[in-house]
Short mmCIF file of C-alpha atoms in Angstrom, two decimals:
data_model
loop_
_atom_site.label_atom_id
_atom_site.label_comp_id
_atom_site.label_asym_id
_atom_site.label_seq_id
_atom_site.Cartn_x
_atom_site.Cartn_y
_atom_site.Cartn_z
CA UNK A 1 -10.97 5.64 66.56
CA UNK A 2 -11.33 2.62 64.27
CA UNK A 3 -11.06 4.97 61.28
CA UNK A 4 -7.93 6.68 62.67
CA UNK A 5 -9.66 10.06 62.41
CA UNK A 6 -9.24 13.09 64.63
CA UNK A 7 -12.30 14.74 66.20
CA UNK A 8 -12.37 17.36 63.45
CA UNK A 9 -12.19 14.72 60.72
CA UNK A 10 -14.89 12.62 62.39
CA UNK A 11 -17.22 15.63 62.53
CA UNK A 12 -16.57 16.26 58.84
CA UNK A 13 -17.30 12.61 58.06
CA UNK A 14 -20.71 12.90 59.74
CA UNK A 15 -21.54 15.74 57.35
CA UNK A 16 -19.95 14.25 54.22
CA UNK A 17 -20.50 10.49 54.41
CA UNK A 18 -23.92 8.93 54.04
CA UNK A 19 -22.75 5.78 55.82
CA UNK A 20 -21.94 7.77 58.95
CA UNK A 21 -25.30 9.55 58.86
CA UNK A 22 -27.11 6.21 58.57
CA UNK A 23 -25.04 4.70 61.39
CA UNK A 24 -25.96 7.60 63.67
CA UNK A 25 -29.61 7.57 62.63
CA UNK A 26 -29.45 11.12 61.26
CA UNK A 27 -31.67 12.70 58.65
CA UNK A 28 -30.02 13.52 55.34
CA UNK A 29 -30.68 17.19 56.03
CA UNK A 30 -28.86 17.07 59.37
CA UNK A 31 -25.96 19.56 59.39
CA UNK A 32 -23.89 17.57 61.88
CA UNK A 33 -22.11 19.03 64.89
CA UNK A 34 -18.99 20.92 65.88
CA UNK A 35 -15.99 18.66 66.45
CA UNK A 36 -15.53 19.98 70.02
CA UNK A 37 -18.74 18.17 71.00
CA UNK A 38 -16.82 14.88 70.91
CA UNK A 39 -14.20 15.91 73.45
CA UNK A 40 -16.90 17.50 75.64
CA UNK A 41 -18.86 14.26 75.54
CA UNK A 42 -15.82 12.21 76.55
CA UNK A 43 -15.13 14.62 79.41
CA UNK A 44 -18.69 14.31 80.75
CA UNK A 45 -18.54 10.53 80.50
CA UNK A 46 -15.35 10.45 82.56
CA UNK A 47 -16.58 12.99 85.12
CA UNK A 48 -19.78 11.00 85.78
CA UNK A 49 -17.98 7.63 85.81
CA UNK A 50 -19.97 6.32 82.86
CA UNK A 51 -17.03 4.95 80.89
CA UNK A 52 -17.95 1.30 81.29
CA UNK A 53 -21.68 1.98 80.84
CA UNK A 54 -21.18 3.66 77.47
CA UNK A 55 -18.78 1.03 76.22
CA UNK A 56 -20.95 -1.83 77.45
CA UNK A 57 -23.93 -0.43 75.53
CA UNK A 58 -21.78 0.02 72.44
CA UNK A 59 -20.36 -3.48 72.70
CA UNK A 60 -23.82 -4.94 73.22
CA UNK A 61 -25.18 -3.23 70.12
CA UNK A 62 -22.16 -4.25 68.02
CA UNK A 63 -22.55 -7.84 69.18
CA UNK A 64 -26.24 -7.81 68.22
CA UNK A 65 -25.25 -6.67 64.74
CA UNK A 66 -22.63 -9.39 64.47
CA UNK A 67 -19.79 -6.88 64.28
CA UNK A 68 -18.00 -8.12 67.38
CA UNK A 69 -17.62 -11.80 68.07
CA UNK A 70 -17.50 -13.30 71.53
CA UNK A 71 -13.95 -13.64 72.77
CA UNK A 72 -12.64 -11.35 70.04
CA UNK A 73 -9.50 -9.24 70.23
CA UNK A 74 -11.16 -5.84 69.92
CA UNK A 75 -10.12 -3.43 72.66
CA UNK A 76 -13.22 -2.01 74.32
CA UNK A 77 -11.77 -0.47 77.49
CA UNK A 78 -12.21 3.30 77.80
CA UNK A 79 -8.56 3.94 78.71
CA UNK A 80 -7.38 2.55 75.38
CA UNK A 81 -10.00 4.45 73.38
CA UNK A 82 -9.40 7.82 75.05
CA UNK A 83 -5.64 7.36 74.77
CA UNK A 84 -5.83 6.58 71.05
CA UNK A 85 -8.02 9.60 70.29
CA UNK A 86 -5.86 11.89 72.43
CA UNK A 87 -2.75 10.72 70.61
CA UNK A 88 -4.25 11.49 67.20
CA UNK A 89 -5.38 14.94 68.31
CA UNK A 90 -1.96 15.77 69.75
CA UNK A 91 -0.26 14.68 66.53
CA UNK A 92 -2.63 16.84 64.50
CA UNK A 93 -2.01 19.82 66.80
CA UNK A 94 1.77 19.44 66.48
CA UNK A 95 1.64 19.37 62.70
CA UNK A 96 -0.88 22.19 62.43
CA UNK A 97 1.26 24.40 64.69
CA UNK A 98 4.22 24.08 62.32
CA UNK A 99 2.01 24.57 59.26
CA UNK A 100 0.38 27.70 60.69
CA UNK A 101 3.80 29.15 61.53
CA UNK A 102 5.06 28.48 57.99
CA UNK A 103 1.93 30.08 56.55
CA UNK A 104 2.31 33.20 58.70
CA UNK A 105 5.98 33.56 57.79
CA UNK A 106 5.19 33.09 54.12
CA UNK A 107 2.82 36.06 54.29
CA UNK A 108 5.22 38.22 56.34
CA UNK A 109 8.51 37.33 54.61
CA UNK A 110 7.96 35.33 51.41
CA UNK A 111 11.49 35.82 50.06
CA UNK A 112 13.06 34.66 53.30
CA UNK A 113 10.83 31.59 53.49
CA UNK A 114 11.61 30.64 49.90
CA UNK A 115 15.33 30.75 50.62
CA UNK A 116 15.37 29.11 54.03
CA UNK A 117 12.67 26.46 53.73
CA UNK A 118 13.75 24.94 50.44
CA UNK A 119 13.64 21.50 52.04
CA UNK A 120 12.27 18.37 50.32
CA UNK A 121 8.90 17.41 51.75
CA UNK A 122 8.03 20.74 53.39
CA UNK A 123 5.78 21.93 50.59
CA UNK A 124 3.90 18.64 50.42
CA UNK A 125 3.67 18.33 54.19
CA UNK A 126 2.47 21.84 55.03
CA UNK A 127 0.66 23.12 51.94
CA UNK A 128 -2.78 22.21 53.35
CA UNK A 129 -4.31 21.92 56.83
CA UNK A 130 -3.14 18.83 58.66
CA UNK A 131 -6.71 17.76 59.41
CA UNK A 132 -7.48 17.37 55.70
CA UNK A 133 -5.49 14.16 55.30
CA UNK A 134 -5.55 10.84 57.10
CA UNK A 135 -3.03 10.10 59.83
CA UNK A 136 -0.86 6.96 59.51
CA UNK A 137 -2.55 3.87 60.89
CA UNK A 138 0.50 2.28 62.51
CA UNK A 139 2.00 3.51 65.78
CA UNK A 140 5.51 3.40 64.30
CA UNK A 141 4.59 5.69 61.41
CA UNK A 142 2.73 8.09 63.71
CA UNK A 143 5.78 8.28 65.97
CA UNK A 144 7.98 8.99 62.96
CA UNK A 145 5.62 11.74 61.82
CA UNK A 146 5.59 13.30 65.31
CA UNK A 147 9.40 13.32 65.28
CA UNK A 148 9.36 14.96 61.85
CA UNK A 149 7.02 17.69 63.09
CA UNK A 150 9.29 18.29 66.09
CA UNK A 151 12.43 18.53 63.96
CA UNK A 152 10.75 20.82 61.43
CA UNK A 153 9.43 23.09 64.17
CA UNK A 154 12.84 23.32 65.82
CA UNK A 155 14.55 24.03 62.48
CA UNK A 156 12.01 26.75 61.69
CA UNK A 157 12.40 28.40 65.08
CA UNK A 158 16.20 28.28 64.84
CA UNK A 159 16.11 29.89 61.38
CA UNK A 160 13.86 32.71 62.59
CA UNK A 161 16.05 33.49 65.61
CA UNK A 162 19.18 33.35 63.46
CA UNK A 163 17.70 35.94 61.08
CA UNK A 164 16.70 38.20 63.97
CA UNK A 165 20.16 37.96 65.56
CA UNK A 166 21.71 38.96 62.24
CA UNK A 167 19.43 41.97 62.02
CA UNK A 168 20.17 42.99 65.62
CA UNK A 169 23.93 42.75 65.01
CA UNK A 170 23.69 44.98 61.94
CA UNK A 171 21.57 47.50 63.79
CA UNK A 172 24.11 47.59 66.65
CA UNK A 173 26.86 48.43 64.16
CA UNK A 174 24.74 51.21 62.72
CA UNK A 175 24.61 49.52 59.34
CA UNK A 176 21.63 49.73 57.04
CA UNK A 177 19.78 46.37 57.37
CA UNK A 178 19.63 45.70 53.65
CA UNK A 179 18.81 42.05 54.09
CA UNK A 180 15.09 42.24 53.26
CA UNK A 181 14.21 38.82 54.67
CA UNK A 182 15.61 39.57 58.12
CA UNK A 183 14.04 43.01 58.07
CA UNK A 184 10.65 41.56 57.20
CA UNK A 185 10.86 39.28 60.20
CA UNK A 186 11.62 42.08 62.65
CA UNK A 187 8.34 43.26 64.23
CA UNK A 188 9.54 46.81 65.05
CA UNK A 189 10.82 47.38 61.55
CA UNK A 190 7.55 46.10 60.12
CA UNK A 191 5.68 48.59 62.35
CA UNK A 192 7.81 51.50 61.17
CA UNK A 193 7.34 50.47 57.56
CA UNK A 194 3.58 50.21 57.97
CA UNK A 195 3.60 53.81 59.25
CA UNK A 196 5.42 54.99 56.14
CA UNK A 197 8.87 55.45 57.73
CA UNK A 198 12.05 55.36 55.67
CA UNK A 199 12.82 56.17 52.06
CA UNK A 200 10.64 54.55 49.36
CA UNK A 201 13.47 52.37 48.08
CA UNK A 202 14.17 51.15 51.59
CA UNK A 203 10.51 50.32 52.17
CA UNK A 204 10.51 48.18 49.03
CA UNK A 205 13.72 46.44 50.00
CA UNK A 206 15.73 48.25 47.33
CA UNK A 207 13.78 46.80 44.42
#
């Protein structure tokens, strides 16, 4: 929590950072653990009412090492710690959901994505997995990022439904759906194309 890392990032740090391995008393050959172990551990601690016991032991050890002074301002209550970690994980999940959707659409309908998602910041924000970069340290910036993810997700969903409505309207009129992007997004059309249906030029979008 002090590092503002998600569970996945913390597990990676155990494998990649010597300082973390030393702090945990691990051998250099230790391969670490799956990030889900952390949430499972927190769940067991809560279920067996060991929250205060774990934190008291941690605080005692930190005090012995001179890392926490008596009467300091460090928050050591379990509610605060669990809440902070949960918030980071939820923020990561929100961003990764949008990124995964953009990635899937880019594979299915690259031309449509290039035309619709030409928005400043999208490429930088969603070109890599969300868990590969550090979350903002301040609550204000994390809230702003969460709002950005929400707006981006809503805009993406609206664009997809708009394209599908356009395709449905053309199909209802009996017109040839020449708009390749909308056609690529339509699951039934994609199925027919994968089975070899339609003229060759139509399958290639007229190119």
